[in-house]
Short mmCIF file of C-alpha atoms in Angstrom, two decimals:
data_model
loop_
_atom_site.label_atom_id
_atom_site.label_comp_id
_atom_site.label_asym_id
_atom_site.label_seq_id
_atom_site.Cartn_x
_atom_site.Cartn_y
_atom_site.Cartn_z
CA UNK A 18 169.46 146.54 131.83
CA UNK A 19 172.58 145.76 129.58
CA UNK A 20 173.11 142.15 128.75
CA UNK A 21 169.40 141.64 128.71
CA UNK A 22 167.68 139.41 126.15
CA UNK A 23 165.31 141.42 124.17
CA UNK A 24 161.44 140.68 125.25
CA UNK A 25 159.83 138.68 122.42
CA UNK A 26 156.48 139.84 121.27
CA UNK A 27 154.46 136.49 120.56
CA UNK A 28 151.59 136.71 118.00
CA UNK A 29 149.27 134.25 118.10
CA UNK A 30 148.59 132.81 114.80
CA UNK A 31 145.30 132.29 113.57
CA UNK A 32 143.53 131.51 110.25
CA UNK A 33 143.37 134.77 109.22
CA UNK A 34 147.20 135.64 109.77
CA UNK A 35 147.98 132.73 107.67
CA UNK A 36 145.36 133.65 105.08
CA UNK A 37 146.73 137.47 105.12
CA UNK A 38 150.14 136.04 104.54
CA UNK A 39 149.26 133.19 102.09
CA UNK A 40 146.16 133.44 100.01
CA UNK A 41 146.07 129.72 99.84
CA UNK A 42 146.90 129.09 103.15
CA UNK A 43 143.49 129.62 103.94
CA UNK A 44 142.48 127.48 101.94
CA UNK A 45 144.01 124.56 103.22
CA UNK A 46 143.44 125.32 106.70
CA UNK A 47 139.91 125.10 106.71
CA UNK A 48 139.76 121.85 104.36
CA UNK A 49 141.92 120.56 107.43
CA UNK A 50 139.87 121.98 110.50
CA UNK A 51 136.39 120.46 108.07
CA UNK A 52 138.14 117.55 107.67
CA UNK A 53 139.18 116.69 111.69
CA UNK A 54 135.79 117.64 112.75
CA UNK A 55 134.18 114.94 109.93
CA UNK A 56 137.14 112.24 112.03
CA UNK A 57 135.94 113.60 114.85
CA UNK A 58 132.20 113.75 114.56
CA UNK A 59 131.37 111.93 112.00
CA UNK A 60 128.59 112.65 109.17
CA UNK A 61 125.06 111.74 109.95
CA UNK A 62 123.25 110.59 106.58
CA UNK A 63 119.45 111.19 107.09
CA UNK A 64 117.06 108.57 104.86
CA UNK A 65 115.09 110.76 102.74
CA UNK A 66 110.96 109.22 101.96
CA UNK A 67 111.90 109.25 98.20
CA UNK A 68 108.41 107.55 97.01
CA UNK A 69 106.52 110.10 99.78
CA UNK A 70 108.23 112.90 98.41
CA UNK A 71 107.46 111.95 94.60
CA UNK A 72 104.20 111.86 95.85
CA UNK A 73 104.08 114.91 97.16
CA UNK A 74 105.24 116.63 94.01
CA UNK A 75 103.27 114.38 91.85
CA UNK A 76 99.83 116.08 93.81
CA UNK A 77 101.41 119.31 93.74
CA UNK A 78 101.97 119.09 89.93
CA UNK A 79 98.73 117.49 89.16
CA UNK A 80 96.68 119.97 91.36
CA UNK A 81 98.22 122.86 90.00
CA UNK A 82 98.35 121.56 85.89
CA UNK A 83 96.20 123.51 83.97
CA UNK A 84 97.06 121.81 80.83
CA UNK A 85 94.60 118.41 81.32
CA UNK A 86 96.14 114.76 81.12
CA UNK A 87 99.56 113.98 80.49
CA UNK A 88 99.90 113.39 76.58
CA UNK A 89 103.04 111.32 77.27
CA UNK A 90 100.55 109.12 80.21
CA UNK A 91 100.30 105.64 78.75
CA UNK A 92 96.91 105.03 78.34
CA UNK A 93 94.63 101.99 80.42
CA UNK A 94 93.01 98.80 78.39
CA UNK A 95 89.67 100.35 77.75
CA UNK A 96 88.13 96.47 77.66
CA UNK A 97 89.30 93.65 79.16
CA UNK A 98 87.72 89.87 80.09
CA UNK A 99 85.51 89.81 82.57
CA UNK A 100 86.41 86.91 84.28
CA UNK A 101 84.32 84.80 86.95
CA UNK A 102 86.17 83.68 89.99
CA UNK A 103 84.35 81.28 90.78
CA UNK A 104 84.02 77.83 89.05
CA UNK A 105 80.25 76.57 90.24
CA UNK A 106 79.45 80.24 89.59
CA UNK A 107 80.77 80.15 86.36
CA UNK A 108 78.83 77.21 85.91
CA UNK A 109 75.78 78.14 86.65
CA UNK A 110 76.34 80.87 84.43
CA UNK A 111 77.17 79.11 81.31
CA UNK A 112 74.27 76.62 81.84
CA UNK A 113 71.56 79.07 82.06
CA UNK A 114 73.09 81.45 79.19
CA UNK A 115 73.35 78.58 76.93
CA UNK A 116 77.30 80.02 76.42
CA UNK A 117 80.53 77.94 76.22
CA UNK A 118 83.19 78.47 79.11
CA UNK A 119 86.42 79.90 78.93
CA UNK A 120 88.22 78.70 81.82
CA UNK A 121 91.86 79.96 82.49
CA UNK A 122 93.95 78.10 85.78
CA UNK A 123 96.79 80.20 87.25
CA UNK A 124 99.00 79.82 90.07
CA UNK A 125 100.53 82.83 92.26
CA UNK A 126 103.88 81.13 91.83
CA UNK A 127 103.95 81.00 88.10
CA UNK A 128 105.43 83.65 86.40
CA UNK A 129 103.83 82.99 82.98
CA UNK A 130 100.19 83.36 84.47
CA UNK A 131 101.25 86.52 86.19
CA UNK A 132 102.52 87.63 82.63
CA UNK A 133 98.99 86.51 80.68
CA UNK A 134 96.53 88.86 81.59
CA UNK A 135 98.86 91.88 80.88
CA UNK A 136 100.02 90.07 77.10
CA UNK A 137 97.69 87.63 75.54
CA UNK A 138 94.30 87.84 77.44
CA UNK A 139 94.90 91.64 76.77
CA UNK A 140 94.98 90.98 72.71
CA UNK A 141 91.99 93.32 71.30
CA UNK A 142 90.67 90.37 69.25
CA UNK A 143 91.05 87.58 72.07
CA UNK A 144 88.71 90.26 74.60
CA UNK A 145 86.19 90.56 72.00
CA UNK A 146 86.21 86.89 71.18
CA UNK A 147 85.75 85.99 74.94
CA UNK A 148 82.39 87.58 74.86
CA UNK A 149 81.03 84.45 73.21
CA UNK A 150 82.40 82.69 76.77
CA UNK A 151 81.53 82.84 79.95
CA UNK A 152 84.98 83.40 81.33
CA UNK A 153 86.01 81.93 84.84
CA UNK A 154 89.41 82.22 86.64
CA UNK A 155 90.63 79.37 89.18
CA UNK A 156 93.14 80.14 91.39
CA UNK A 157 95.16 76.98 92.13
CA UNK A 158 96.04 77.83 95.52
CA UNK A 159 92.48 78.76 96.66
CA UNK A 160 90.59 76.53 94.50
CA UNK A 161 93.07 73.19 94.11
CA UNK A 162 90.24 71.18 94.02
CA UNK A 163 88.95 72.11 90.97
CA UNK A 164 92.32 71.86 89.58
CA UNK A 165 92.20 68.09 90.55
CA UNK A 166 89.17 67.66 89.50
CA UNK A 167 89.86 68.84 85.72
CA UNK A 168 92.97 67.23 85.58
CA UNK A 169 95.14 70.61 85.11
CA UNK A 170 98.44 70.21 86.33
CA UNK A 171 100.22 72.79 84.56
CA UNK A 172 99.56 76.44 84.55
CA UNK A 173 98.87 78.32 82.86
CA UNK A 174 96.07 75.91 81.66
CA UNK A 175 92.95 77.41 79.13
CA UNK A 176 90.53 74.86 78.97
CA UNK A 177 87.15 75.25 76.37
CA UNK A 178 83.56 73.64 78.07
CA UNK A 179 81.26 73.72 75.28
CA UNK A 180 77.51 74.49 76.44
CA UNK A 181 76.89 70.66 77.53
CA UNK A 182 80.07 70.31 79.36
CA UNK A 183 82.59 68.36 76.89
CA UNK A 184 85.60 69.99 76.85
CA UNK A 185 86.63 71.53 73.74
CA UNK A 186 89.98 72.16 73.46
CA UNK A 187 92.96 72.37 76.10
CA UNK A 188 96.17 74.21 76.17
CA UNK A 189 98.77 74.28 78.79
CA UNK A 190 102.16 76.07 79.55
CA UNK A 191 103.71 79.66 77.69
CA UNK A 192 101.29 80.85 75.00
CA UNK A 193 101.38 83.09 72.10
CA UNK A 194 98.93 85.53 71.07
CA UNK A 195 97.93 83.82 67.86
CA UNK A 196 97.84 80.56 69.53
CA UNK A 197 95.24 81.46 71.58
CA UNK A 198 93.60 83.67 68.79
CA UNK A 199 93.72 80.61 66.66
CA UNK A 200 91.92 78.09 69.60
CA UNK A 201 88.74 80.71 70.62
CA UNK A 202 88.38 80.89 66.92
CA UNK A 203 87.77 76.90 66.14
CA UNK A 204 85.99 76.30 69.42
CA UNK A 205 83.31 78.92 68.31
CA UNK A 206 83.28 77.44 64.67
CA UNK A 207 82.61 74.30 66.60
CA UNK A 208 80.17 75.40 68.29
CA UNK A 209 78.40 77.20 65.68
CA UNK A 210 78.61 74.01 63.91
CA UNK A 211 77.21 72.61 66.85
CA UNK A 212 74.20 74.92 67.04
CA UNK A 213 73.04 74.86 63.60
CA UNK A 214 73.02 71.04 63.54
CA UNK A 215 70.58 70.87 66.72
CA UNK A 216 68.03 73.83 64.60
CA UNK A 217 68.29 70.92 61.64
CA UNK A 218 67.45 68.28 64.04
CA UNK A 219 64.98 70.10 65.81
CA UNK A 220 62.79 70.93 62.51
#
């Protein structure tokens, strides 16, 4: 028919029209349609069992190592004191080995008798030097009244009981290694002292 509008021929554009005619255009297209369906949607973040899964591979690797222990493992105290927790048991102990007591007071709360056993009561020479003790450990919250009985009030507290009772020595608060080093090694010179003056007296 003359005078009639030409028909128009409507493509319908998609992604990969525009990525045919622009290389780039692709691109961008589908960084937009990921990025509307993130606003849309939204992400879901699932909580991974990190310590499980460490576990996991841990038992894996350690089942399947053919190569023995880890030579980069830190290695455990071989020896450490051998503490009585119990006072009266500790007591009973000391009387009827005819050994001086070496009693240490902590509290839960205290952060320098959480730190002792893994620093000073873990010296090599202060373990072997507690052998000559019988060593007892009172809690203060389970056993407070001990603590009131002995007068501790402080903590960390090491007190020395010689074989009749008398308290040796006594010290109280943050300790160094060599202090305590120093205090095991008079109270057994004193009571080595001690012992060989009873043998004179006996004979």
């Amino acid at each position: 028919m003359d005078g009639a509008m030409p028909e128009r021929l409507y493509v319908p554009l998609t992604s990969q029209s525009v990525c045919a005619a622009r290389p780039w255009g692709g691109i961008r297209v589908s960084v937009i349609v990921c990025a509307l369906c993130m606003l849309i949607n939204g992400c879901e973040v699932y909580d991974e069992p990190i310590e499980a899964e460490r576990s996991k591979d841990s038992a894996k690797h350690n089942s399947t190592s053919k190569l023995g222990p880890d030579p980069f493992a830190r290695p455990e105290t071989t020896r450490r004191i051998k503490f009585v927790e119990s006072y009266e048991t500790g007591l009973k102990r000391a009387s009827d080995e005819g050994k001086p007591m070496l009693v240490v007071f902590r509290a839960s709360w205290c952060r320098f008798s959480s730190e002792l056993p893994h620093t000073t009561l873990a010296d090599p020479q202060v373990v072997s030097m507690s052998g000559k003790f019988i060593c007892v450990l009172v809690d203060a919250d389970r056993d407070a009244a001990v603590c009131r009985a002995m007068g501790v009030k402080a903590f960390p507290t090491i007190q020395l009981i010689s074989t009749n009772g008398q308290e040796l020595e006594r010290m109280s608060g943050e300790m160094t290694t060599p202090e305590l080093r120093t205090l095991l090694r008079e109270a057994i010179q004193e009571i080595n002292v001690a012992r060989e003056s009873e043998k004179r007296e006996v004979f």
